[in-house]
C-alpha angles and dihedrals in degrees: 000000000000121000119255112276093021098086112106090236116081108264121153122211121229092276095044093050090072093048092251128111130032097285094071111111114238093235092054090052087061096050097260113133112194121224116253111276095020128107121243113261116251111257122191116201122203112210110258094009126117121208137180130204117277093242089060094057112123115254095184115135121252113272094022128111132214119242116180090339096308123112111240123200118239115269115272119261115263113259115247118258114263125209127204141174123235124196133193128185135207138166132224135177124226142152131221145154124235104229131140120209088209091066134063121249090256092051092047092051091049093048101041103025115190090357086072091064107140089228091055129217137242142238138196097225122201119203129194116194119196125195128183137200147118119311105248109237092217103045098024090225138113090206135352105257090215089060092046090051091053092048091052091047091056098039100041117011100044097049099034114027114106091354136129099242095206096048106027102040113064092204090070097049089097100014123080107245097232118149088253090059092042088057091050091049092051091048094051092045093050091050088066091060107032127073114268112277095010099105111087108165144359117203119189124192111201087175133344088272102039113066133163126197121196127182100175097273113160097196142354112279113251116244 
C-alpha cells in the first residue's frame, strides 16, 4: 500500500484536509476540489500575488455595478431642462380721458380727438399675461395657474376694474392713461407679485383692433 498523500490522485491526509501542513494540495488551498479519479490541476503561485479560478472571473459589463450578485445598468442620464411660456387672460372695465398736462386744451383736442372729451369714455379691456420658466420635473408646471390668477387679481383687477383711471389710480395722476401706459402699469404691478424673471409679456386689448404688447423694455434699442 502507498502512504497517505503519495497516491497520484488528490487525497489529503488529516492535516492537509484542513489546509494546514505540507500535505495539502495547492489546488485545494485555493478552493478547487478535484473530481474523483482526476489529477489536481497544476497551479503556479507567484510570491505576493493573489489569484482566483477562471470560472470566478467577473463578466459584468463596463459601467455596470453589482447589487446582490446581479449586474445593474448605469443610471439613466438626466433629461435636459425644458422651458415653456404660460399665458392667462382676463377682462376689466374702466373709463378715462386722454389728456396731457404738458399740452394746451387746443393741443390735446387736436391730438386725442373725441378721446379728449372732458366727460371721458370707457373700455372693456382684455389683458393677456405671459410668464416663462423651466418646467418643474415634479409638478410638470412652469407656474401654478391658481397662483397666477391670484397675482393678476391683485395687480390688475383690484386697482383697475370699474375705476376711473385718471382719478382713482394714483399712477395716472401725471401719466396719460393711454393703453401703452396701462400696459406699463400692469407690468410694473405684476413684477411686485411674480418671481424675478418670470414675467415675459403683457398684452392689452383696448379694442379688437387696438392692441399693445409690452415686455419690460425701457427704451428702443439703438441700431
